[in-house]
Coordinates of C-alpha atoms in Angstrom, one line a residue:
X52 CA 0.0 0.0 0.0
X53 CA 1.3 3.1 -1.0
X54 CA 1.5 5.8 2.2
X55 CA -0.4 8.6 2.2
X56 CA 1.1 12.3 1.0
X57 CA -0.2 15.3 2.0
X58 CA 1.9 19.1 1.8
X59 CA 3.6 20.9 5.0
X60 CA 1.6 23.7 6.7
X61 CA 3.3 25.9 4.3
X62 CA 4.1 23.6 1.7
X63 CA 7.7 25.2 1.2
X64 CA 11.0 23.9 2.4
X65 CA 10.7 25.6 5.6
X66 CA 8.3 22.4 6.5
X67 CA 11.2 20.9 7.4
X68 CA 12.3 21.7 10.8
X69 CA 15.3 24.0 11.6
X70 CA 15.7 24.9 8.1
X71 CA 15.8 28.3 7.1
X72 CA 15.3 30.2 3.7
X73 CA 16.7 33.9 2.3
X74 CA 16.9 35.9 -0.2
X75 CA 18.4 38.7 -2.0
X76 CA 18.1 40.7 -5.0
X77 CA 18.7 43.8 -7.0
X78 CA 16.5 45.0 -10.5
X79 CA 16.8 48.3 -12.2
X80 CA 19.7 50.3 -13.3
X81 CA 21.5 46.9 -15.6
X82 CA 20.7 44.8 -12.6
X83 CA 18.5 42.0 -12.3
X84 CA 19.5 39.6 -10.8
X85 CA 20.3 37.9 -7.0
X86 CA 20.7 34.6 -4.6
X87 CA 19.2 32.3 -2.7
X88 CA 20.3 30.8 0.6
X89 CA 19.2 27.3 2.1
X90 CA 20.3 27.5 6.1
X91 CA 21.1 24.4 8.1
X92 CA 20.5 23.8 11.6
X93 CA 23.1 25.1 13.8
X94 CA 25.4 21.7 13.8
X95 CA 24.7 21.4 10.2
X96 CA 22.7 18.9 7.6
X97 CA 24.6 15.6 6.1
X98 CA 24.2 16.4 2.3
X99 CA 24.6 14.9 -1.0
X100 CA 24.4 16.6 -4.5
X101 CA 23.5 15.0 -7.7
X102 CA 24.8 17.6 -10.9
X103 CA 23.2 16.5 -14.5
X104 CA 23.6 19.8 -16.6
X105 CA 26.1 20.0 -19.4
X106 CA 27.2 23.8 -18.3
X107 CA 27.6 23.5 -14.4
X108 CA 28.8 26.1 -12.0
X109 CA 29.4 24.9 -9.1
X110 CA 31.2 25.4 -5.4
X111 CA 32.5 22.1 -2.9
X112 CA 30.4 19.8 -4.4
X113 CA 33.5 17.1 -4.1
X114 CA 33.2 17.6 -0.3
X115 CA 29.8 15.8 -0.4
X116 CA 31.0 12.5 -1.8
X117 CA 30.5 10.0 0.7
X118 CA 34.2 8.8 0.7
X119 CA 35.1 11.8 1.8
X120 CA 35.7 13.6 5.3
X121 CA 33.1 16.1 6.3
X122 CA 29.9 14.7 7.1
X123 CA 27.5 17.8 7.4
X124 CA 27.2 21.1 5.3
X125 CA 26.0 24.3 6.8
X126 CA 24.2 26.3 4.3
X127 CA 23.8 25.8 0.4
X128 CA 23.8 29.3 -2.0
X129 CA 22.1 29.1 -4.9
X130 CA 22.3 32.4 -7.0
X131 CA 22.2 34.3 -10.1
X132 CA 25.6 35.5 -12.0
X133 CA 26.8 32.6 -13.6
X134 CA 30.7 31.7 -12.4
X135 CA 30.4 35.7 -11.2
X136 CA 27.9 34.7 -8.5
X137 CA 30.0 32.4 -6.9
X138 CA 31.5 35.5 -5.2
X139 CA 28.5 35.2 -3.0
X140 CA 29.5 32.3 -1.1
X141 CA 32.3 34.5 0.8
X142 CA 29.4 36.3 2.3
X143 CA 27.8 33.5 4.1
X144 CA 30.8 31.9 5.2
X145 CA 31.7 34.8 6.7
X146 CA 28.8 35.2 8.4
X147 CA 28.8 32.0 9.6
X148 CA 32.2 32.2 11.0
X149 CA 31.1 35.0 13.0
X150 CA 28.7 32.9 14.4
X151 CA 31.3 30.4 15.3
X152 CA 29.6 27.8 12.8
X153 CA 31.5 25.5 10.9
X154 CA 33.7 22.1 10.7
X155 CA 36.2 21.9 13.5
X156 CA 39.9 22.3 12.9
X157 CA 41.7 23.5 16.0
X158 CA 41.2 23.5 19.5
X159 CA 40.1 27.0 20.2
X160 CA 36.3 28.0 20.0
X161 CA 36.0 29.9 16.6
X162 CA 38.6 27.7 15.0
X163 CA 35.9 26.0 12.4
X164 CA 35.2 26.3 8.3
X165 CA 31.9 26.6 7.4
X166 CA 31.0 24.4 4.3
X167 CA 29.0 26.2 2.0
X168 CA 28.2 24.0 -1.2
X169 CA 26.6 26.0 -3.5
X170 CA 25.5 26.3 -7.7
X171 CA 24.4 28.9 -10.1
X172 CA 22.3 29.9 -12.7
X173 CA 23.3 31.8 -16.1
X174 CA 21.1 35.3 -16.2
X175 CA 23.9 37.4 -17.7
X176 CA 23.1 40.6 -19.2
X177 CA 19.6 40.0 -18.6
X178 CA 19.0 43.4 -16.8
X179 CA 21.1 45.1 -19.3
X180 CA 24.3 44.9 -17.4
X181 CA 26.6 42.2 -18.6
X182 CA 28.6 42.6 -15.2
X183 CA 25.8 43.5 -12.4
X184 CA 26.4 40.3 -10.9
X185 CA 26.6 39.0 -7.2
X186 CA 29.4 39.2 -4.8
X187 CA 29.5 38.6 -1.4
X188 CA 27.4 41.1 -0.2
X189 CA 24.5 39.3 -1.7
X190 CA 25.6 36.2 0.3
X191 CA 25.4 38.2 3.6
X192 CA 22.8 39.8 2.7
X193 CA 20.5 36.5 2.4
X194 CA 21.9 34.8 5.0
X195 CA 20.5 37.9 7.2
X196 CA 16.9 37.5 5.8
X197 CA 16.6 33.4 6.4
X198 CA 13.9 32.8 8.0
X199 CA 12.1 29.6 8.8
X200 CA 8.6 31.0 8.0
X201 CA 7.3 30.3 4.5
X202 CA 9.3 31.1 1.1
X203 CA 9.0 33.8 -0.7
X204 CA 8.4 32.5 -4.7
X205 CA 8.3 34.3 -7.9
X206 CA 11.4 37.0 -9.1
X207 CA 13.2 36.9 -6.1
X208 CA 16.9 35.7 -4.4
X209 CA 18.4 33.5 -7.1
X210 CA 15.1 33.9 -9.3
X211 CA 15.2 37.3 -9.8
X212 CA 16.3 37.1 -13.6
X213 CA 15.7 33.6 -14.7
X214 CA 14.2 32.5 -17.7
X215 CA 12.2 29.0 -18.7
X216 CA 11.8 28.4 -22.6
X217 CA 10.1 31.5 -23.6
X218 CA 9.0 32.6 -20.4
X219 CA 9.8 34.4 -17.1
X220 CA 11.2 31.5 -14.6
X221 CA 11.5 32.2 -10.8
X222 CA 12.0 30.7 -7.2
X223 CA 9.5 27.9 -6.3
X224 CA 8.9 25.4 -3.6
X225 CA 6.6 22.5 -1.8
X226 CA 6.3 20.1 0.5
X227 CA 5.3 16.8 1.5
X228 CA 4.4 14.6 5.1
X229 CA 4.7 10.7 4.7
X230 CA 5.0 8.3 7.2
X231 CA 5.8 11.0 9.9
X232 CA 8.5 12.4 7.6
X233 CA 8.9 15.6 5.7
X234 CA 10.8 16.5 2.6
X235 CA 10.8 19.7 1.2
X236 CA 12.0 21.0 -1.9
X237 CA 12.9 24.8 -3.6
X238 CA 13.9 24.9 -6.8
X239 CA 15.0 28.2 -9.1
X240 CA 13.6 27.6 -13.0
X241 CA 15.7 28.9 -15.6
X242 CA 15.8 26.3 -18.2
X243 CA 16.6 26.1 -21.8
X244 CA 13.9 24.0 -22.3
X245 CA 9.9 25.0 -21.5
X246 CA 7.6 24.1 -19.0
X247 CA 4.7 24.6 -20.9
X248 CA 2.6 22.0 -22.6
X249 CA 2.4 23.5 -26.2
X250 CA -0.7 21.6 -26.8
X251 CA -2.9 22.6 -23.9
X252 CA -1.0 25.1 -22.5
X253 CA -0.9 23.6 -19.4
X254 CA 2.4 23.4 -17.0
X255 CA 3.7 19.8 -17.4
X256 CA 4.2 20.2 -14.0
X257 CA 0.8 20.8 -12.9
X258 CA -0.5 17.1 -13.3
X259 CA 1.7 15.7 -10.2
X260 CA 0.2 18.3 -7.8
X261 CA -1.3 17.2 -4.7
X262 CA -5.1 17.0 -4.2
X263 CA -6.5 20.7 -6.1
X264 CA -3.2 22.2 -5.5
X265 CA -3.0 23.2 -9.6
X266 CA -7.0 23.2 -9.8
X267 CA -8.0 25.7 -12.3
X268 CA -4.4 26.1 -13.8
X269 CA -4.8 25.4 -17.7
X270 CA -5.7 28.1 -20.1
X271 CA -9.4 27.8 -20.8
X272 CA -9.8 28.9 -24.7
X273 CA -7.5 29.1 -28.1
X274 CA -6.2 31.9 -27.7
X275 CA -4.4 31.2 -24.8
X276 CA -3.9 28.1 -25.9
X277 CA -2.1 29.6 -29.2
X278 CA -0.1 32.0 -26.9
X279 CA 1.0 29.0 -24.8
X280 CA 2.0 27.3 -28.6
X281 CA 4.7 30.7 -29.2
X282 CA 5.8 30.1 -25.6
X283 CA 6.9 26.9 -25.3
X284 CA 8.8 27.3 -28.8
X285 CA 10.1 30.5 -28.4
X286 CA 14.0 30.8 -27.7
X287 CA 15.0 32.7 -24.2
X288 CA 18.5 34.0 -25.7
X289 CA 19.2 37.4 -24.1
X290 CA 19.2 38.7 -27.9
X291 CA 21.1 42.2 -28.3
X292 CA 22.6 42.4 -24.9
X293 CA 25.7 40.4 -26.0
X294 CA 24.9 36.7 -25.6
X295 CA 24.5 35.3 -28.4
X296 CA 22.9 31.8 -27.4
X297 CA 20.5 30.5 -24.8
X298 CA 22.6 29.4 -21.2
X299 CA 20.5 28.5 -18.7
X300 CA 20.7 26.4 -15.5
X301 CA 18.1 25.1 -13.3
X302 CA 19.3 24.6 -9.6
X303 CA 17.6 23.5 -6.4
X304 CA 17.6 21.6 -2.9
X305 CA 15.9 18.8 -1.5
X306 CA 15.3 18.7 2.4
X307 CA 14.2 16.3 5.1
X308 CA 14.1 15.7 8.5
X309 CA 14.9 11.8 8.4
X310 CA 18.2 10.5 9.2
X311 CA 20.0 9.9 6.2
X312 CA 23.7 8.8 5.5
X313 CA 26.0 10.8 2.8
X314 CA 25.1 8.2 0.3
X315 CA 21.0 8.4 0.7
X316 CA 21.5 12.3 0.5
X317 CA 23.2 11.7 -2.8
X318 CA 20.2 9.1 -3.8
X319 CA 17.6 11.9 -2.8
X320 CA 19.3 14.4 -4.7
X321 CA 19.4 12.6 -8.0
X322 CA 15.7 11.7 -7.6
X323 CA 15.3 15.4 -7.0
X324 CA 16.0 15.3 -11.4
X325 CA 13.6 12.8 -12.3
X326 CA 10.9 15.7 -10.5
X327 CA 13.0 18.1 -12.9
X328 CA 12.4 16.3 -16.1
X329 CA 8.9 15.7 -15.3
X330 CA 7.8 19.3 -15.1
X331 CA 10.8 20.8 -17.9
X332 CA 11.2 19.7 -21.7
X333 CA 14.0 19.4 -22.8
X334 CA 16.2 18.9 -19.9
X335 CA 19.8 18.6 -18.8
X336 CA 20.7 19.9 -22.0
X337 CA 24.6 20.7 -23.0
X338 CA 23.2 25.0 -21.9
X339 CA 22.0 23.8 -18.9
X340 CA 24.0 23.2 -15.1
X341 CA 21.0 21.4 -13.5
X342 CA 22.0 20.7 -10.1
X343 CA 20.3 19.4 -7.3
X344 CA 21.5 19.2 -3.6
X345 CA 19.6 17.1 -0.6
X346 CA 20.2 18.2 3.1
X347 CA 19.0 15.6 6.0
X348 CA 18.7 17.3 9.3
X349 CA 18.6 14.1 11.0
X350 CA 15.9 15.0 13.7
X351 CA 13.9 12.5 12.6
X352 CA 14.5 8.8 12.2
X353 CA 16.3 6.4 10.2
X354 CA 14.5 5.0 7.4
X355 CA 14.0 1.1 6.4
X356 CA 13.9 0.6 2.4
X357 CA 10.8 1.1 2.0
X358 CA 10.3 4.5 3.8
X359 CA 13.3 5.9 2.2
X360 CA 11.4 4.4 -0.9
X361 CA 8.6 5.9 -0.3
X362 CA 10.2 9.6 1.0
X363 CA 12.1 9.3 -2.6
X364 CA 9.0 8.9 -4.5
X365 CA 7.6 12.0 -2.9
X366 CA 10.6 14.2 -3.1
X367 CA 10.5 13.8 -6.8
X368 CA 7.0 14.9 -6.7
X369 CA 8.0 18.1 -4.6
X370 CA 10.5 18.9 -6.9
X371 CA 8.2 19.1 -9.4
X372 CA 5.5 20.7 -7.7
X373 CA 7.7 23.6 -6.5
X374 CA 8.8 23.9 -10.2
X375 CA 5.3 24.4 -10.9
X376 CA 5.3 27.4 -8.0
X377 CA 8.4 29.0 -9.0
X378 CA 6.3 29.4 -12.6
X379 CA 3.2 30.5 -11.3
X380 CA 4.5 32.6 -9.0
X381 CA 7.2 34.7 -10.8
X382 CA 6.4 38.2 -12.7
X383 CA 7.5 39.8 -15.5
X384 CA 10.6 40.7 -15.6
X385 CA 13.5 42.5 -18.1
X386 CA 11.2 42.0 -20.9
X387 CA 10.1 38.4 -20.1
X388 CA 6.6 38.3 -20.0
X389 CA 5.1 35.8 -17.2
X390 CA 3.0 32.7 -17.4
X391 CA 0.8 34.8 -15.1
X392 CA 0.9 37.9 -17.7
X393 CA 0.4 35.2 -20.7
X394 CA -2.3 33.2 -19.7
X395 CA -4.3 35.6 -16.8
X396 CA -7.3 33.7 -16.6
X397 CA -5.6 30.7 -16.0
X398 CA -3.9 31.7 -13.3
X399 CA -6.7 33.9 -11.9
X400 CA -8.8 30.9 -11.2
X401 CA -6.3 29.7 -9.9
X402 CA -5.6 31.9 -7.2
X403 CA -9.7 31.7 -6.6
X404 CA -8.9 28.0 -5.6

C-alpha cells in the first residue's frame, strides 16, 4: 500500500524543521539579478548533491561524496551571475564564521570552516548589465533575511532574472508529510527548455500536484492556448545584450528531517531530477548546469527501504510541484513576460482556488 502524502503547513521547504530560507536581490539600473540561501541547523545537515547539466557552475560539491571527510554542510547558496555569483559564497561563510559555525579544525572555540556547497544559474546581461552580478554582499545579505517561515516564490533571491523556454522563470517550492517524515524542496527555473505544454498550454508540472493544489491552472480557450504554442517554442536567448545563445541552469535543494547517510543524501538528490524532467522539456541539456543538492537534518529517524522508498517517491514529486510554483509565482521581468501575464485567466482561477 502506497503511504499517504499530503503538503507541509506551508508547503515550502521551511516544512522541514530548523531549516531556514533567504533571499536577495537587485532590478533596475542593468541589474536583475540575485541569490538564494538554504540554512542548516546550527550543527549542520549531512548532504549529498547530484549535478546532470552539461554547463555546471558549481562550489565544494567534491566535499559531499561519501568517501570523503566532512559529514554535514552548513548552508547551500544558490544564485544568479553565472561563475560571477560564486562571489557570494564568501558572504555566508563569513557570516557563519562570525557565528562560530563550521567544521572543527583546531582547538580553540571559533577555529571551524563553514561548508558552503553551493551552484548557479546563467542570467547574464539579462537586466542590461553584462557585469551587475553578485558578490559577497548578496551572500550576507540572504543569509540575514533566512527565515524559517514560508518562502517567498516568484522574481526573487536567485530567481530574480531567470528565464524557462520562452517565459519568465523564478523561485518555487513544496512540501510533502509521509510516514511521519517531511521532505521539502525549492527549486530556481531557468531552463533552456519550456515548462509549458504547447498543446494545452498547461504546466507539465501541474499534473503531479497534490489534491486541487494546480486546480483551475490550464488556459481555458484558443487563444491562450495559441499564446502557450509561441511560448513553449520561443527561444530565451538574451538577444542584443551580448549573448549570443541561450545558457541557462536550473538549480535547487531537497530537504528532510529523516536520518539519512551521505550516500542516501546523494540518492535523494538525483531523484530530485527525475521531478525536474517531469515538469521541464528538454532537460539537462549541454546550456544547462542542472544541479540538485539534498540536506538531512537528521531529527527524525532512520528510514527502512521502504520508507526511504517511499520519502524518494515523494521528493521527486516536490520537486516538481515547487517547479510548478516557481512558474506561477514569478512576474515579468527584463522583458520576459510571465506565465501569469500570458495566460491571466488561467492563473486567476487559480488563485480563486
Amino acid at each position: 500500500m502506497t503511504a499517504p502524502v499530503r503538503p507541509g503547513p506551508s508547503n515550502t521547504l521551511t516544512d522541514v524543521a530548523g531549516v531556514r530560507v533567504g533571499h536577495h536581490q537587485r532590478t533596475g539600473g542593468g541589474w536583475l539579478t540575485g541569490t538564494t540561501v538554504v540554512v542548516a541547523p546550527a550543527g549542520g545537515a549531512v548532504a549529498g548533491v547530484d549535478v546532470r547539466g552539461g554547463g555546471p557552475g558549481t562550489h565544494e560539491t567534491d566535499v559531499l561524496d561519501a568517501r570523503n571527510l566532512v559529514d554535514r554542510v552548513h548552508a547551500i547558496l544558490l544564485g544568479g551571475g553565472s561563475a560571477y555569483g560564486l562571489a557570494a559564497v564568501a558572504g555566508v561563510v563569513d557570516r557563519l564564521a562570525d557565528a562560530g559555525i563550521g567544521f572543527p579544525v583546531g582547538t580553540e572555540p571559533g577555529q571551524v570552516v563553514p561548508i558552503v556547497p553551493a551552484a548557479v544559474l546563467f542570467d547574464l546581461g539579462r537586466g542590461g548589465d553584462f557585469r551587475a552580478t553578485p558578490g559577497p554582499d548578496f551572500g550576507s545579505a540572504a543569509y540575514d533575511a533566512a527565515t524559517d517561515g514560508q518562502v517567498a516564490l516568484g522574481t526573487v533571491g536567485a530567481g530574480t532574472g531567470a528565464v524557462a523556454g520562452g517565459i519568465k522563470g523564478g523561485v518555487g517550492s513544496a512540501s510533502a508529510v509521509v510516514g511521519g517524515v517531511t521532505v521539502g524542496a525549492l527549486a530556481v527555473v531557468n531552463a533552456v527548455g519550456s515548462t509549458v505544454d504547447p498543446a494545452t498550454g498547461e504546466l507539465y508540472g501541474a499534473r503531479f500536484g497534490l489534491a486541487g493544489e494546480f486546480d483551475g491552472a490550464r488556459p481555458p480557450n484558443q487563444r491562450e492556448r495559441a499564446a502557450a504554442l509561441e511560448a513553449a517554442e520561443a527561444p530565451a536567448a538574451a538577444a542584443g545584450r551580448g549573448v549570443d545563445r541561450s545558457f541557462h541552469t536550473t538549480i535547487g535543494v531537497l530537504a528532510t528531517d529523516a536520518t539519512l547517510t551521505k550516500a542516501q543524501c546523494q540518492k535523494l538528490a538525483g531523484i530530485g531530477h527525475d521531478g525536474m524532467a517531469r515538469a521541464i522539456r528538454p532537460v539537462h541539456s549541454m546550456f544547462d548546469g542542472d544541479t540538485v543538492f539534498a540536506l538531512a537534518t537528521c531529527a527524525g529517524p532512520a528510514l527502512d527501504p521502504v520508507a526511504f522508498n517511499a520519502v524518494l517517491a515523494a521528493a521527486a514529486d516536490a520537486f516538481t510541484r515547487a517547479v510548478v510554483h516557481g512558474i506561477l509565482a514569478a512576474g515579468s521581468a527584463g522583458g520576459y513576460r510571465a506565465y501569469a501575464d500570458i495566460f491571466p485567466s488561467a492563473v486567476q482561477e487559480w488563485r480563486r482556488r
